[in-house]
PDB file of C-alpha atoms in Angstrom:
ATOM      1  CA  MET C  21       6.491   9.865 -14.889  1.00 60.00           C
ATOM      2  CA  VAL C  22       4.852   6.571 -14.009  1.00 70.00           C
ATOM      3  CA  ARG C  23       1.691   6.044 -16.023  1.00 73.00           C
ATOM      4  CA  TYR C  24      -1.136   6.376 -13.540  1.00 75.00           C
ATOM      5  CA  ILE C  25       0.342   9.072 -11.331  1.00 83.00           C
ATOM      6  CA  ALA C  26       1.318  11.151 -14.376  1.00 83.00           C
ATOM      7  CA  ARG C  27      -2.327  11.617 -15.249  1.00 82.00           C
ATOM      8  CA  GLN C  28      -2.983  13.267 -11.900  1.00 89.00           C
ATOM      9  CA  VAL C  29       0.224  15.327 -11.937  1.00 92.00           C
ATOM     10  CA  ALA C  30      -0.821  16.924 -15.219  1.00 88.00           C
ATOM     11  CA  GLU C  31      -4.185  17.995 -13.827  1.00 89.00           C
ATOM     12  CA  ARG C  32      -3.572  18.671 -10.113  1.00 91.00           C
ATOM     13  CA  GLY C  33       0.027  18.040  -9.188  1.00 94.00           C
ATOM     14  CA  SER C  34      -0.018  20.305  -6.127  1.00 95.00           C
ATOM     15  CA  GLU C  35      -3.035  18.598  -4.548  1.00 96.00           C
ATOM     16  CA  LYS C  36      -2.639  15.950  -1.856  1.00 97.00           C
ATOM     17  CA  ALA C  37      -2.466  12.339  -2.983  1.00 97.00           C
ATOM     18  CA  LEU C  38      -1.612  10.577   0.293  1.00 98.00           C
ATOM     19  CA  VAL C  39      -2.388  11.582   3.881  1.00 98.00           C
ATOM     20  CA  ASP C  40      -1.439   9.757   7.090  1.00 98.00           C
ATOM     21  CA  GLU C  41      -0.914  10.649  10.751  1.00 97.00           C
ATOM     22  CA  GLN C  42       2.497  12.186  10.045  1.00 95.00           C
ATOM     23  CA  GLY C  43       1.822  14.319   7.017  1.00 97.00           C
ATOM     24  CA  SER C  44       0.822  14.385   3.361  1.00 98.00           C
ATOM     25  CA  THR C  45       2.308  13.880  -0.111  1.00 98.00           C
ATOM     26  CA  THR C  46       1.199  15.700  -3.267  1.00 98.00           C
ATOM     27  CA  TRP C  47       0.710  13.960  -6.606  1.00 96.00           C
ATOM     28  CA  GLN C  48       3.830  15.635  -7.986  1.00 96.00           C
ATOM     29  CA  VAL C  49       6.013  14.569  -5.057  1.00 97.00           C
ATOM     30  CA  LEU C  50       4.515  11.074  -5.144  1.00 97.00           C
ATOM     31  CA  ASP C  51       5.440  10.793  -8.805  1.00 95.00           C
ATOM     32  CA  GLN C  52       9.034  11.852  -8.127  1.00 96.00           C
ATOM     33  CA  ARG C  53       9.433   9.490  -5.170  1.00 97.00           C
ATOM     34  CA  VAL C  54       7.985   6.545  -7.094  1.00 96.00           C
ATOM     35  CA  ASN C  55      10.345   7.238  -9.994  1.00 95.00           C
ATOM     36  CA  GLN C  56      13.264   7.308  -7.551  1.00 97.00           C
ATOM     37  CA  LEU C  57      12.154   4.107  -5.851  1.00 97.00           C
ATOM     38  CA  ILE C  58      11.900   2.245  -9.152  1.00 96.00           C
ATOM     39  CA  ALA C  59      15.395   3.403 -10.126  1.00 97.00           C
ATOM     40  CA  ALA C  60      16.788   2.495  -6.684  1.00 97.00           C
ATOM     41  CA  MET C  61      15.312  -1.012  -6.823  1.00 97.00           C
ATOM     42  CA  ARG C  62      16.694  -1.540 -10.298  1.00 96.00           C
ATOM     43  CA  ASN C  63      20.096  -0.220  -9.233  1.00 96.00           C
ATOM     44  CA  ALA C  64      19.981  -2.772  -6.403  1.00 96.00           C
ATOM     45  CA  GLY C  65      19.565  -5.561  -8.945  1.00 95.00           C
ATOM     46  CA  LEU C  66      15.804  -6.145  -8.858  1.00 95.00           C
ATOM     47  CA  GLN C  67      14.173  -7.049 -12.140  1.00 93.00           C
ATOM     48  CA  ALA C  68      10.633  -7.513 -13.395  1.00 91.00           C
ATOM     49  CA  GLY C  69       9.268 -10.754 -12.010  1.00 90.00           C
ATOM     50  CA  ASP C  70      11.197 -10.512  -8.719  1.00 93.00           C
ATOM     51  CA  VAL C  71       9.413 -10.466  -5.365  1.00 94.00           C
ATOM     52  CA  ILE C  72       9.638  -7.998  -2.480  1.00 96.00           C
ATOM     53  CA  ALA C  73       7.804  -7.980   0.863  1.00 97.00           C
ATOM     54  CA  VAL C  74       6.338  -5.122   2.901  1.00 98.00           C
ATOM     55  CA  PHE C  75       6.042  -5.435   6.689  1.00 97.00           C
ATOM     56  CA  ALA C  76       4.503  -2.121   7.644  1.00 97.00           C
ATOM     57  CA  GLY C  77       1.421  -0.399   8.948  1.00 96.00           C
ATOM     58  CA  ASN C  78      -0.797   1.927   6.948  1.00 97.00           C
ATOM     59  CA  CYS C  79       1.595   4.673   5.911  1.00 98.00           C
ATOM     60  CA  ARG C  80       2.289   6.765   2.827  1.00 98.00           C
ATOM     61  CA  GLU C  81       5.456   4.825   2.046  1.00 98.00           C
ATOM     62  CA  TYR C  82       3.402   1.642   1.703  1.00 98.00           C
ATOM     63  CA  PHE C  83       1.518   3.168  -1.215  1.00 98.00           C
ATOM     64  CA  GLU C  84       4.754   4.454  -2.746  1.00 98.00           C
ATOM     65  CA  ILE C  85       6.173   0.928  -2.669  1.00 98.00           C
ATOM     66  CA  MET C  86       3.047  -0.622  -4.181  1.00 96.00           C
ATOM     67  CA  THR C  87       2.882   2.021  -6.906  1.00 95.00           C
ATOM     68  CA  ALA C  88       6.557   1.602  -7.794  1.00 96.00           C
ATOM     69  CA  ALA C  89       6.312  -2.190  -7.930  1.00 95.00           C
ATOM     70  CA  GLY C  90       3.127  -1.899  -9.943  1.00 91.00           C
ATOM     71  CA  HIS C  91       4.937   0.084 -12.638  1.00 91.00           C
ATOM     72  CA  CYS C  92       8.065  -2.058 -12.990  1.00 91.00           C
ATOM     73  CA  GLY C  93       6.756  -5.624 -13.061  1.00 91.00           C
ATOM     74  CA  ILE C  94       7.645  -6.545  -9.466  1.00 94.00           C
ATOM     75  CA  TYR C  95       5.476  -8.691  -7.194  1.00 94.00           C
ATOM     76  CA  TYR C  96       5.012  -7.341  -3.683  1.00 96.00           C
ATOM     77  CA  VAL C  97       3.876  -9.369  -0.675  1.00 97.00           C
ATOM     78  CA  PRO C  98       1.793  -7.351   1.819  1.00 97.00           C
ATOM     79  CA  VAL C  99       2.649  -9.161   5.079  1.00 96.00           C
ATOM     80  CA  ASN C 100       0.305  -9.365   8.044  1.00 94.00           C
ATOM     81  CA  TRP C 101       1.898  -7.056  10.632  1.00 94.00           C
ATOM     82  CA  HIS C 102       0.765  -9.394  13.427  1.00 93.00           C
ATOM     83  CA  PHE C 103       3.163 -12.099  12.204  1.00 93.00           C
ATOM     84  CA  THR C 104       5.934 -13.351  14.451  1.00 93.00           C
ATOM     85  CA  THR C 105       9.550 -13.392  13.310  1.00 93.00           C
ATOM     86  CA  GLU C 106       9.260 -17.073  12.419  1.00 93.00           C
ATOM     87  CA  GLU C 107       6.094 -16.498  10.375  1.00 92.00           C
ATOM     88  CA  LEU C 108       7.675 -13.580   8.532  1.00 93.00           C
ATOM     89  CA  GLN C 109      10.811 -15.617   7.842  1.00 93.00           C
ATOM     90  CA  TYR C 110       8.652 -18.360   6.328  1.00 93.00           C
ATOM     91  CA  VAL C 111       6.978 -15.910   3.934  1.00 93.00           C
ATOM     92  CA  VAL C 112      10.298 -14.330   2.935  1.00 93.00           C
ATOM     93  CA  ASP C 113      11.703 -17.795   2.188  1.00 92.00           C
ATOM     94  CA  ASP C 114       8.602 -19.180   0.492  1.00 92.00           C
ATOM     95  CA  ALA C 115       8.160 -16.164  -1.769  1.00 93.00           C
ATOM     96  CA  ASP C 116      11.895 -15.960  -2.523  1.00 92.00           C
ATOM     97  CA  CYS C 117      11.886 -12.269  -1.610  1.00 94.00           C
ATOM     98  CA  LYS C 118      14.818 -10.174  -2.777  1.00 94.00           C
ATOM     99  CA  MET C 119      13.959  -7.144  -0.647  1.00 95.00           C
ATOM    100  CA  LEU C 120      12.099  -6.523   2.608  1.00 96.00           C
ATOM    101  CA  PHE C 121      10.617  -3.133   3.513  1.00 97.00           C
ATOM    102  CA  VAL C 122      10.131  -2.761   7.265  1.00 96.00           C
ATOM    103  CA  GLU C 123       8.412   0.049   9.166  1.00 95.00           C
ATOM    104  CA  GLY C 124      10.185   1.135  12.338  1.00 93.00           C
ATOM    105  CA  GLN C 125       7.455   0.034  14.748  1.00 93.00           C
ATOM    106  CA  PHE C 126       8.095  -3.564  13.650  1.00 93.00           C
ATOM    107  CA  GLU C 127      11.891  -3.514  13.574  1.00 90.00           C
ATOM    108  CA  GLN C 128      12.229  -5.811  16.588  1.00 89.00           C
ATOM    109  CA  THR C 129      10.174  -8.514  14.871  1.00 89.00           C
ATOM    110  CA  THR C 130      12.222  -8.259  11.710  1.00 87.00           C
ATOM    111  CA  SER C 131      15.739  -7.669  13.043  1.00 82.00           C
ATOM    112  CA  SER C 132      16.639 -11.368  12.887  1.00 82.00           C
ATOM    113  CA  VAL C 133      14.991 -12.155   9.534  1.00 84.00           C
ATOM    114  CA  ILE C 134      17.811 -13.369   7.314  1.00 74.00           C
ATOM    115  CA  SER C 135      18.449 -14.311   3.728  1.00 69.00           C
ATOM    116  CA  HIS C 136      17.476 -17.776   2.509  1.00 64.00           C
ATOM    117  CA  ASN C 137      19.989 -20.260   1.120  1.00 61.00           C
ATOM    118  CA  ASN C 138      22.699 -17.600   1.104  1.00 65.00           C
ATOM    119  CA  LYS C 139      20.677 -15.395  -1.225  1.00 75.00           C
ATOM    120  CA  PRO C 140      20.979 -11.684  -0.434  1.00 77.00           C
ATOM    121  CA  LEU C 141      18.009 -10.030   1.273  1.00 87.00           C
ATOM    122  CA  LEU C 142      18.082  -6.257   1.173  1.00 91.00           C
ATOM    123  CA  ARG C 143      16.318  -4.837   4.228  1.00 92.00           C
ATOM    124  CA  ILE C 144      14.992  -1.294   3.911  1.00 96.00           C
ATOM    125  CA  GLY C 145      13.832   0.508   7.063  1.00 96.00           C
ATOM    126  CA  VAL C 146      10.834   2.834   6.693  1.00 96.00           C
ATOM    127  CA  ARG C 147      10.753   5.509   9.434  1.00 95.00           C
ATOM    128  CA  CYS C 148      13.342   3.363  11.151  1.00 92.00           C
ATOM    129  CA  ASN C 149      16.550   4.451  12.874  1.00 86.00           C
ATOM    130  CA  SER C 150      18.065   0.997  13.360  1.00 85.00           C
ATOM    131  CA  SER C 151      21.489   0.411  11.828  1.00 85.00           C
ATOM    132  CA  ASP C 152      20.282  -3.095  10.917  1.00 85.00           C
ATOM    133  CA  PHE C 153      18.414  -1.608   7.964  1.00 92.00           C
ATOM    134  CA  THR C 154      19.185   0.637   5.019  1.00 95.00           C
ATOM    135  CA  GLY C 155      17.168   3.818   5.509  1.00 96.00           C
ATOM    136  CA  TYR C 156      14.251   4.214   3.118  1.00 97.00           C
ATOM    137  CA  GLU C 157      14.926   7.890   2.448  1.00 97.00           C
ATOM    138  CA  SER C 158      18.608   7.331   1.747  1.00 96.00           C
ATOM    139  CA  PHE C 159      17.716   4.350  -0.429  1.00 97.00           C
ATOM    140  CA  ILE C 160      15.319   6.203  -2.710  1.00 97.00           C
ATOM    141  CA  ALA C 161      17.665   9.213  -2.824  1.00 96.00           C
ATOM    142  CA  GLN C 162      19.996   7.047  -4.890  1.00 93.00           C
ATOM    143  CA  GLY C 163      17.416   6.835  -7.681  1.00 95.00           C
ATOM    144  CA  SER C 164      16.762   9.256 -10.502  1.00 93.00           C
ATOM    145  CA  ILE C 165      13.534  11.273 -10.656  1.00 90.00           C
ATOM    146  CA  ASP C 166      13.463  10.769 -14.446  1.00 90.00           C
ATOM    147  CA  GLU C 167      10.670   8.748 -16.012  1.00 87.00           C
ATOM    148  CA  PRO C 168      11.448   5.009 -15.704  1.00 88.00           C
ATOM    149  CA  GLU C 169      11.899   2.999 -18.875  1.00 87.00           C
ATOM    150  CA  GLN C 170      10.222  -0.330 -19.593  1.00 85.00           C
ATOM    151  CA  GLN C 171       7.184   0.105 -17.397  1.00 86.00           C
ATOM    152  CA  THR C 172       5.415  -3.233 -16.987  1.00 86.00           C
ATOM    153  CA  LEU C 173       2.620  -4.299 -14.670  1.00 88.00           C
ATOM    154  CA  GLY C 174       3.515  -5.589 -11.223  1.00 91.00           C
ATOM    155  CA  GLY C 175       1.115  -6.405  -8.440  1.00 90.00           C
ATOM    156  CA  PRO C 176       0.363  -8.012  -5.086  1.00 93.00           C
ATOM    157  CA  MET C 177       1.122 -11.587  -4.102  1.00 94.00           C
ATOM    158  CA  PHE C 178      -1.231 -12.242  -1.197  1.00 93.00           C
ATOM    159  CA  TYR C 179      -0.810 -15.111   1.234  1.00 92.00           C
ATOM    160  CA  THR C 180      -3.776 -17.203   2.366  1.00 86.00           C
ATOM    161  CA  SER C 181      -4.765 -17.306   6.032  1.00 81.00           C
ATOM    162  CA  GLY C 182      -3.181 -20.726   6.546  1.00 76.00           C
ATOM    163  CA  THR C 183      -6.225 -22.416   8.109  1.00 78.00           C
ATOM    164  CA  THR C 184      -5.195 -25.824   6.721  1.00 82.00           C
ATOM    165  CA  GLY C 185      -1.450 -25.459   7.218  1.00 82.00           C
ATOM    166  CA  ARG C 186       1.143 -22.928   6.207  1.00 87.00           C
ATOM    167  CA  PRO C 187      -0.089 -19.833   4.345  1.00 86.00           C
ATOM    168  CA  LYS C 188       0.232 -20.167   0.585  1.00 87.00           C
ATOM    169  CA  GLY C 189       1.298 -17.390  -1.738  1.00 86.00           C
ATOM    170  CA  VAL C 190      -1.158 -16.614  -4.532  1.00 85.00           C
ATOM    171  CA  ARG C 191       0.643 -15.243  -7.568  1.00 79.00           C
ATOM    172  CA  SER C 192      -1.581 -13.923 -10.338  1.00 72.00           C
ATOM    173  CA  SER C 193      -0.585 -14.267 -13.981  1.00 67.00           C
ATOM    174  CA  THR C 194      -2.196 -10.842 -14.466  1.00 65.00           C
ATOM    175  CA  PHE C 195       1.115  -9.295 -13.385  1.00 62.00           C
ATOM    176  CA  GLY C 196       4.719  -9.807 -14.465  1.00 60.00           C
ATOM    177  CA  GLU C 197       7.547  -8.750 -16.693  1.00 63.00           C
ATOM    178  CA  SER C 198       5.674  -9.336 -19.966  1.00 64.00           C
ATOM    179  CA  VAL C 199       2.358  -7.749 -18.937  1.00 67.00           C
ATOM    180  CA  PRO C 200       1.806  -4.234 -20.338  1.00 70.00           C
ATOM    181  CA  LEU C 201       0.388  -1.458 -18.171  1.00 70.00           C
ATOM    182  CA  GLU C 202      -2.668  -1.343 -20.424  1.00 75.00           C
ATOM    183  CA  VAL C 203      -3.969  -4.355 -18.482  1.00 73.00           C
ATOM    184  CA  MET C 204      -4.283  -2.080 -15.443  1.00 74.00           C
ATOM    185  CA  ASP C 205      -6.444   0.249 -17.526  1.00 75.00           C
ATOM    186  CA  LEU C 206      -8.930  -2.584 -17.947  1.00 76.00           C
ATOM    187  CA  MET C 207      -8.788  -3.497 -14.252  1.00 75.00           C
ATOM    188  CA  VAL C 208      -9.235   0.090 -13.066  1.00 76.00           C
ATOM    189  CA  ALA C 209     -12.059   0.773 -15.504  1.00 77.00           C
ATOM    190  CA  GLY C 210     -13.874  -2.439 -14.628  1.00 78.00           C
ATOM    191  CA  LEU C 211     -13.575  -2.123 -10.858  1.00 78.00           C
ATOM    192  CA  THR C 212     -14.297   1.613 -10.943  1.00 80.00           C
ATOM    193  CA  GLY C 213     -17.628   0.934 -12.571  1.00 81.00           C
ATOM    194  CA  MET C 214     -18.474  -2.132 -10.509  1.00 82.00           C
ATOM    195  CA  LEU C 215     -17.600  -0.481  -7.187  1.00 83.00           C
ATOM    196  CA  SER C 216     -18.950   2.972  -8.121  1.00 86.00           C
ATOM    197  CA  ILE C 217     -15.587   4.559  -7.307  1.00 85.00           C
ATOM    198  CA  PRO C 218     -15.968   8.356  -7.559  1.00 86.00           C
ATOM    199  CA  ASP C 219     -13.683  10.205  -9.972  1.00 83.00           C
ATOM    200  CA  HIS C 220     -11.160  12.350  -8.078  1.00 86.00           C
ATOM    201  CA  GLY C 221     -12.721  11.259  -4.809  1.00 94.00           C
ATOM    202  CA  CYS C 222     -11.203  10.818  -1.364  1.00 97.00           C
ATOM    203  CA  THR C 223     -10.754   7.311   0.047  1.00 97.00           C
ATOM    204  CA  LEU C 224     -10.465   6.498   3.743  1.00 98.00           C
ATOM    205  CA  VAL C 225      -8.357   3.465   4.686  1.00 97.00           C
ATOM    206  CA  CYS C 226      -8.937   2.469   8.308  1.00 95.00           C
ATOM    207  CA  GLY C 227      -8.260  -1.265   8.049  1.00 95.00           C
ATOM    208  CA  PRO C 228      -4.962  -3.088   7.393  1.00 96.00           C
ATOM    209  CA  VAL C 229      -3.842  -2.525   3.822  1.00 96.00           C
ATOM    210  CA  TYR C 230      -2.064  -5.895   3.883  1.00 95.00           C
ATOM    211  CA  HIS C 231      -5.527  -7.450   3.481  1.00 94.00           C
ATOM    212  CA  SER C 232      -6.698  -8.060  -0.091  1.00 91.00           C
ATOM    213  CA  ALA C 233      -9.995  -6.218   0.427  1.00 92.00           C
ATOM    214  CA  GLN C 234      -8.349  -3.112   1.851  1.00 94.00           C
ATOM    215  CA  TRP C 235      -5.842  -3.242  -1.013  1.00 93.00           C
ATOM    216  CA  ALA C 236      -8.574  -3.395  -3.650  1.00 90.00           C
ATOM    217  CA  PHE C 237     -10.641  -0.654  -2.010  1.00 93.00           C
ATOM    218  CA  SER C 238      -7.658   1.722  -1.755  1.00 94.00           C
ATOM    219  CA  PHE C 239      -5.023   0.995  -4.407  1.00 93.00           C
ATOM    220  CA  ILE C 240      -7.540   0.820  -7.265  1.00 89.00           C
ATOM    221  CA  PRO C 241      -9.092   4.175  -6.248  1.00 92.00           C
ATOM    222  CA  LEU C 242      -5.570   5.658  -6.052  1.00 93.00           C
ATOM    223  CA  MET C 243      -4.894   4.543  -9.626  1.00 88.00           C
ATOM    224  CA  ASN C 244      -8.222   6.169 -10.539  1.00 88.00           C
ATOM    225  CA  GLY C 245      -7.088   9.484  -9.057  1.00 91.00           C
ATOM    226  CA  SER C 246      -8.515   9.269  -5.549  1.00 94.00           C
ATOM    227  CA  GLN C 247      -6.747  10.906  -2.637  1.00 97.00           C
ATOM    228  CA  ILE C 248      -5.990   8.317   0.054  1.00 98.00           C
ATOM    229  CA  VAL C 249      -6.403   9.212   3.729  1.00 98.00           C
ATOM    230  CA  MET C 250      -5.188   6.437   6.020  1.00 98.00           C
ATOM    231  CA  ARG C 251      -4.934   5.542   9.660  1.00 97.00           C
ATOM    232  CA  HIS C 252      -2.889   2.725  11.137  1.00 95.00           C
ATOM    233  CA  LYS C 253      -5.601   1.777  13.620  1.00 95.00           C
ATOM    234  CA  PHE C 254      -9.360   2.186  13.624  1.00 97.00           C
ATOM    235  CA  ASP C 255     -10.971   4.559  16.096  1.00 98.00           C
ATOM    236  CA  ALA C 256     -14.721   4.953  15.680  1.00 98.00           C
ATOM    237  CA  ALA C 257     -15.051   8.585  16.805  1.00 98.00           C
ATOM    238  CA  GLU C 258     -11.957   9.646  14.872  1.00 98.00           C
ATOM    239  CA  THR C 259     -13.315   7.931  11.764  1.00 98.00           C
ATOM    240  CA  LEU C 260     -16.434  10.119  11.811  1.00 98.00           C
ATOM    241  CA  ASN C 261     -14.292  13.234  12.241  1.00 98.00           C
ATOM    242  CA  ILE C 262     -11.998  12.223   9.375  1.00 98.00           C
ATOM    243  CA  ILE C 263     -14.938  11.615   7.046  1.00 98.00           C
ATOM    244  CA  ASP C 264     -16.245  15.132   7.641  1.00 98.00           C
ATOM    245  CA  ASP C 265     -12.894  16.927   7.887  1.00 98.00           C
ATOM    246  CA  HIS C 266     -11.378  15.365   4.743  1.00 98.00           C
ATOM    247  CA  LYS C 267     -14.651  15.134   2.811  1.00 98.00           C
ATOM    248  CA  ILE C 268     -14.281  11.387   2.373  1.00 98.00           C
ATOM    249  CA  THR C 269     -16.307  10.054  -0.571  1.00 97.00           C
ATOM    250  CA  ASN C 270     -15.771   6.302  -0.115  1.00 96.00           C
ATOM    251  CA  VAL C 271     -14.721   3.870   2.590  1.00 97.00           C
ATOM    252  CA  HIS C 272     -14.561   0.120   3.168  1.00 96.00           C
ATOM    253  CA  LEU C 273     -15.563  -1.153   6.610  1.00 97.00           C
ATOM    254  CA  VAL C 274     -16.115  -4.569   8.200  1.00 96.00           C
ATOM    255  CA  PRO C 275     -19.011  -5.511  10.551  1.00 97.00           C
ATOM    256  CA  THR C 276     -16.967  -5.015  13.735  1.00 97.00           C
ATOM    257  CA  GLN C 277     -16.207  -1.443  12.706  1.00 98.00           C
ATOM    258  CA  PHE C 278     -19.896  -0.740  12.042  1.00 97.00           C
ATOM    259  CA  ARG C 279     -20.738  -2.070  15.498  1.00 98.00           C
ATOM    260  CA  ARG C 280     -18.208   0.232  17.113  1.00 98.00           C
ATOM    261  CA  LEU C 281     -19.634   3.181  15.204  1.00 98.00           C
ATOM    262  CA  LEU C 282     -23.149   2.319  16.348  1.00 97.00           C
ATOM    263  CA  ARG C 283     -21.992   2.087  19.975  1.00 98.00           C
ATOM    264  CA  LEU C 284     -20.728   5.677  20.035  1.00 98.00           C
ATOM    265  CA  ASP C 285     -22.580   8.099  22.283  1.00 98.00           C
ATOM    266  CA  ASP C 286     -25.505  10.034  20.843  1.00 97.00           C
ATOM    267  CA  ALA C 287     -23.657  13.372  20.944  1.00 98.00           C
ATOM    268  CA  THR C 288     -20.764  12.048  18.842  1.00 97.00           C
ATOM    269  CA  LYS C 289     -23.105  10.444  16.328  1.00 97.00           C
ATOM    270  CA  GLY C 290     -25.312  13.528  16.253  1.00 97.00           C
ATOM    271  CA  ALA C 291     -22.385  15.780  15.357  1.00 97.00           C
ATOM    272  CA  PHE C 292     -21.559  13.642  12.310  1.00 98.00           C
ATOM    273  CA  SER C 293     -22.671  14.940   8.920  1.00 98.00           C
ATOM    274  CA  GLY C 294     -21.334  12.459   6.344  1.00 97.00           C
ATOM    275  CA  ASP C 295     -22.592  14.647   3.491  1.00 97.00           C
ATOM    276  CA  SER C 296     -19.479  13.916   1.405  1.00 97.00           C
ATOM    277  CA  LEU C 297     -19.971  10.121   1.389  1.00 97.00           C
ATOM    278  CA  GLU C 298     -21.011   8.627  -1.922  1.00 95.00           C
ATOM    279  CA  VAL C 299     -20.391   4.916  -1.363  1.00 95.00           C
ATOM    280  CA  VAL C 300     -19.673   2.687   1.643  1.00 95.00           C
ATOM    281  CA  TRP C 301     -18.537  -0.879   1.065  1.00 93.00           C
TER     282      TRP C 301
END
């Protein structure tokens, strides 16, 4: 079992860990799939310190990929899904990515992204039927469900917005092949206290997880045992329904989203309870 998911499996393995528009994943199944993904990436030649990229919307597989990378010392680049093919190619080249995970809705943008300087680029299609990609499910099926050895801390490599030129990758020395997982314990404990993250809560993600804020306000709660409920796009009325239906305890929103919530009709706002909410960032 990978360290942080194992803690939840032992206590509530049959409960839901991840929920999106297409279904849900329990803690036990998440643990097995993450183990398989780590083994599959290692079988494909990836090592601690290597870089992968994720070009996908908010989906359960995104969190599987981040969790797997975070337990085997791999850097992952969450790519802005609004990027053009040329912008994505730049990031893949600049970060020296060894593997690219692509969600099906973006396959057209990524179909012509190629390897750099004759280096192999493994392209894995998430919920994608294109023959241009190796299927995600078939890829992880190659890996063992056994507990991975040599678990070291991996993490995100975010790219700047590029307001003064090309975006620049920011690689933190907090992660890497020589960093033990105990460092994550310190990060989770510190941010949990600072952000008042509820224990065993339920987090709503309704902004793009490729953004550093959405990452921090979702991945850290997941490592603290929070269920993650996500939507690819924000809908104000649906957000209120999700909060009540899933008993959401914490959510991160930006000013534009608050404005859209305030503009809802009185009947929709009046039907909202919000009793489960403990903290809104």
